[in-house]
């Protein structure tokens, strides 16, 4: 046993992480079917951390042992750990952006990619010139000057995720929630302990605990998610609106009801699988249009209700225009056998003067008024063509 490290504690800690992650991966393979950005980044975090829990004890076991193979093992495992820890936090940032906002800005994506790319470049250089860590003739590991880059980068990425969370919560107000502490606290404690006490290995298992906390939070809200599209369902809308009704002075919310035009024809002519594809595409458009400023719920069939955190007329119209523009962009960019468009009705929520049912009835009425105008204009166009 290497006297420099408590290998037994390292083995036990990482075995706990391996078992925890293996169970989580097996129980969450269904996320591969939906292939949403949030789910794929969450699965990537699990895989990266699982391999790290395997690489970590290998690295500590081989340190100090003579020979070429131990040296290769230490280099490979240590390089993986640096890369995987950074990539795990990278995937966490992406998961949070897609989960809370439905999309990620190009500026944000470029910043994340730049940090990770630079870190990976440093690790490649480290194979030829030790600038991150070095391995001496006795195969003992030493930190070098660019070790601090990864420490700083990892913590900056964690801090950046906090910025993403609080910006989303600010924009979405009471519509946005996510218990971010379940990820931050274990990561922070694990990082501090391993940084201050060299020879203690807790970061991979800390990340595993963080992921378990995330999955537990997501599992709790599965009852409020639409199975097909992944957006919130009618039960969640009812829960939110009834919660607002208890505190009618604490919100400034506008509701948008949206109904796809010609959806029945898509189902009848092209089949329900194509109809499902159209619904999934619609939810992605709506999430992109609303972003961090509200939430999207599938109300029934091809009807959606969006709650946005504003009652400003210009902002409401901006969101409506953005939705319609994104539908147009989708139709132009995709050679589908159907065209997506929607009728939209809006109404400002005022639970001091109306009930939840009257609020729903009002946006429903206004949506159908918009739909009648849509079909009336298309009949006029059809007559003109003939």
GROMACS .gro file of N, CA and C in nm, residues 157-218:
model
  186
  157UNK      N    1  -1.695   2.830  -1.350
  157UNK     CA    2  -1.808   2.767  -1.417
  157UNK      C    3  -1.922   2.741  -1.319
  158UNK      N    4  -1.888   2.703  -1.196
  158UNK     CA    5  -1.992   2.685  -1.094
  158UNK      C    6  -2.059   2.819  -1.063
  159UNK      N    7  -1.977   2.923  -1.048
  159UNK     CA    8  -2.032   3.057  -1.023
  159UNK      C    9  -2.118   3.103  -1.141
  160UNK      N   10  -2.073   3.071  -1.262
  160UNK     CA   11  -2.149   3.108  -1.381
  160UNK      C   12  -2.286   3.040  -1.382
  161UNK      N   13  -2.290   2.916  -1.335
  161UNK     CA   14  -2.420   2.848  -1.327
  161UNK      C   15  -2.513   2.918  -1.229
  162UNK      N   16  -2.456   2.972  -1.121
  162UNK     CA   17  -2.537   3.050  -1.027
  162UNK      C   18  -2.591   3.176  -1.093
  163UNK      N   19  -2.508   3.240  -1.176
  163UNK     CA   20  -2.553   3.359  -1.249
  163UNK      C   21  -2.667   3.322  -1.342
  164UNK      N   22  -2.653   3.210  -1.415
  164UNK     CA   23  -2.759   3.163  -1.504
  164UNK      C   24  -2.888   3.140  -1.427
  165UNK      N   25  -2.875   3.077  -1.312
  165UNK     CA   26  -2.993   3.046  -1.230
  165UNK      C   27  -3.063   3.173  -1.183
  166UNK      N   28  -2.986   3.267  -1.128
  166UNK     CA   29  -3.049   3.386  -1.071
  166UNK      C   30  -3.099   3.482  -1.180
  167UNK      N   31  -3.034   3.484  -1.295
  167UNK     CA   32  -3.087   3.562  -1.407
  167UNK      C   33  -3.220   3.504  -1.453
  168UNK      N   34  -3.226   3.372  -1.462
  168UNK     CA   35  -3.349   3.306  -1.503
  168UNK      C   36  -3.459   3.331  -1.401
  169UNK      N   37  -3.423   3.324  -1.274
  169UNK     CA   38  -3.523   3.347  -1.169
  169UNK      C   39  -3.569   3.492  -1.169
  170UNK      N   40  -3.476   3.585  -1.197
  170UNK     CA   41  -3.513   3.726  -1.203
  170UNK      C   42  -3.608   3.751  -1.321
  171UNK      N   43  -3.575   3.695  -1.437
  171UNK     CA   44  -3.658   3.716  -1.556
  171UNK      C   45  -3.793   3.647  -1.544
  172UNK      N   46  -3.791   3.526  -1.488
  172UNK     CA   47  -3.913   3.449  -1.477
  172UNK      C   48  -3.988   3.471  -1.348
  173UNK      N   49  -3.925   3.541  -1.254
  173UNK     CA   50  -3.991   3.569  -1.126
  173UNK      C   51  -4.033   3.442  -1.056
  174UNK      N   52  -4.155   3.440  -1.005
  174UNK     CA   53  -4.205   3.326  -0.930
  174UNK      C   54  -4.236   3.207  -1.019
  175UNK      N   55  -4.222   3.221  -1.151
  175UNK     CA   56  -4.246   3.110  -1.241
  175UNK      C   57  -4.128   3.015  -1.246
  176UNK      N   58  -4.011   3.061  -1.203
  176UNK     CA   59  -3.889   2.981  -1.214
  176UNK      C   60  -3.848   2.926  -1.078
  177UNK      N   61  -3.810   2.800  -1.078
  177UNK     CA   62  -3.757   2.743  -0.955
  177UNK      C   63  -3.667   2.626  -0.991
  178UNK      N   64  -3.569   2.602  -0.910
  178UNK     CA   65  -3.485   2.483  -0.919
  178UNK      C   66  -3.396   2.485  -0.796
  179UNK      N   67  -3.393   2.376  -0.719
  179UNK     CA   68  -3.312   2.375  -0.596
  179UNK      C   69  -3.163   2.362  -0.628
  180UNK      N   70  -3.102   2.472  -0.670
  180UNK     CA   71  -2.965   2.467  -0.719
  180UNK      C   72  -2.866   2.426  -0.611
  181UNK      N   73  -2.902   2.445  -0.486
  181UNK     CA   74  -2.812   2.411  -0.376
  181UNK      C   75  -2.779   2.262  -0.373
  182UNK      N   76  -2.867   2.176  -0.427
  182UNK     CA   77  -2.841   2.033  -0.422
  182UNK      C   78  -2.719   1.997  -0.506
  183UNK      N   79  -2.686   2.082  -0.602
  183UNK     CA   80  -2.563   2.061  -0.681
  183UNK      C   81  -2.446   2.137  -0.622
  184UNK      N   82  -2.468   2.261  -0.585
  184UNK     CA   83  -2.358   2.349  -0.547
  184UNK      C   84  -2.292   2.305  -0.416
  185UNK      N   85  -2.370   2.272  -0.315
  185UNK     CA   86  -2.314   2.245  -0.182
  185UNK      C   87  -2.219   2.126  -0.181
  186UNK      N   88  -2.258   2.007  -0.233
  186UNK     CA   89  -2.162   1.895  -0.232
  186UNK      C   90  -2.036   1.923  -0.314
  187UNK      N   91  -2.053   1.989  -0.430
  187UNK     CA   92  -1.937   2.021  -0.514
  187UNK      C   93  -1.843   2.115  -0.440
  188UNK      N   94  -1.898   2.216  -0.378
  188UNK     CA   95  -1.816   2.315  -0.308
  188UNK      C   96  -1.739   2.250  -0.193
  189UNK      N   97  -1.808   2.171  -0.112
  189UNK     CA   98  -1.742   2.106   0.001
  189UNK      C   99  -1.634   2.010  -0.046
  190UNK      N  100  -1.666   1.929  -0.148
  190UNK     CA  101  -1.568   1.834  -0.200
  190UNK      C  102  -1.446   1.902  -0.258
  191UNK      N  103  -1.468   2.011  -0.333
  191UNK     CA  104  -1.356   2.085  -0.392
  191UNK      C  105  -1.266   2.147  -0.287
  192UNK      N  106  -1.325   2.206  -0.183
  192UNK     CA  107  -1.246   2.269  -0.077
  192UNK      C  108  -1.164   2.164  -0.002
  193UNK      N  109  -1.226   2.053   0.034
  193UNK     CA  110  -1.157   1.948   0.110
  193UNK      C  111  -1.041   1.891   0.030
  194UNK      N  112  -1.064   1.860  -0.098
  194UNK     CA  113  -0.957   1.798  -0.177
  194UNK      C  114  -0.846   1.897  -0.209
  195UNK      N  115  -0.879   2.024  -0.220
  195UNK     CA  116  -0.776   2.125  -0.247
  195UNK      C  117  -0.688   2.148  -0.125
  196UNK      N  118  -0.749   2.153  -0.008
  196UNK     CA  119  -0.673   2.181   0.114
  196UNK      C  120  -0.596   2.060   0.166
  197UNK      N  121  -0.650   1.941   0.141
  197UNK     CA  122  -0.586   1.820   0.197
  197UNK      C  123  -0.549   1.726   0.083
  198UNK      N  124  -0.426   1.741   0.036
  198UNK     CA  125  -0.378   1.657  -0.074
  198UNK      C  126  -0.369   1.512  -0.027
  199UNK      N  127  -0.418   1.421  -0.112
  199UNK     CA  128  -0.419   1.279  -0.076
  199UNK      C  129  -0.557   1.231  -0.038
  200UNK      N  130  -0.650   1.325  -0.019
  200UNK     CA  131  -0.790   1.290   0.006
  200UNK      C  132  -0.865   1.301  -0.126
  201UNK      N  133  -0.941   1.200  -0.161
  201UNK     CA  134  -1.012   1.197  -0.288
  201UNK      C  135  -1.163   1.198  -0.266
  202UNK      N  136  -1.226   1.310  -0.291
  202UNK     CA  137  -1.371   1.321  -0.269
  202UNK      C  138  -1.445   1.390  -0.383
  203UNK      N  139  -1.373   1.454  -0.477
  203UNK     CA  140  -1.442   1.533  -0.580
  203UNK      C  141  -1.534   1.447  -0.667
  204UNK      N  142  -1.487   1.333  -0.726
  204UNK     CA  143  -1.579   1.255  -0.809
  204UNK      C  144  -1.704   1.210  -0.735
  205UNK      N  145  -1.687   1.165  -0.611
  205UNK     CA  146  -1.804   1.122  -0.534
  205UNK      C  147  -1.893   1.240  -0.496
  206UNK      N  148  -1.832   1.357  -0.473
  206UNK     CA  149  -1.912   1.477  -0.446
  206UNK      C  150  -1.999   1.512  -0.566
  207UNK      N  151  -1.941   1.500  -0.686
  207UNK     CA  152  -2.020   1.527  -0.807
  207UNK      C  153  -2.132   1.424  -0.820
  208UNK      N  154  -2.102   1.297  -0.787
  208UNK     CA  155  -2.205   1.193  -0.791
  208UNK      C  156  -2.320   1.226  -0.697
  209UNK      N  157  -2.289   1.273  -0.578
  209UNK     CA  158  -2.393   1.312  -0.482
  209UNK      C  159  -2.474   1.430  -0.536
  210UNK      N  160  -2.405   1.526  -0.601
  210UNK     CA  161  -2.474   1.640  -0.660
  210UNK      C  162  -2.572   1.595  -0.769
  211UNK      N  163  -2.527   1.503  -0.854
  211UNK     CA  164  -2.613   1.453  -0.962
  211UNK      C  165  -2.733   1.380  -0.902
  212UNK      N  166  -2.710   1.303  -0.794
  212UNK     CA  167  -2.822   1.234  -0.728
  212UNK      C  168  -2.924   1.334  -0.677
  213UNK      N  169  -2.875   1.447  -0.623
  213UNK     CA  170  -2.967   1.551  -0.577
  213UNK      C  171  -3.047   1.611  -0.691
  214UNK      N  172  -2.981   1.634  -0.804
  214UNK     CA  173  -3.050   1.688  -0.922
  214UNK      C  174  -3.160   1.592  -0.967
  215UNK      N  175  -3.124   1.462  -0.978
  215UNK     CA  176  -3.221   1.364  -1.026
  215UNK      C  177  -3.339   1.349  -0.931
  216UNK      N  178  -3.311   1.358  -0.800
  216UNK     CA  179  -3.420   1.351  -0.703
  216UNK      C  180  -3.516   1.468  -0.721
  217UNK      N  181  -3.461   1.586  -0.747
  217UNK     CA  182  -3.545   1.704  -0.769
  217UNK      C  183  -3.626   1.690  -0.898
  218UNK      N  184  -3.561   1.638  -1.002
  218UNK     CA  185  -3.632   1.620  -1.129
  218UNK      C  186  -3.740   1.513  -1.116
   0.00000   0.00000   0.00000
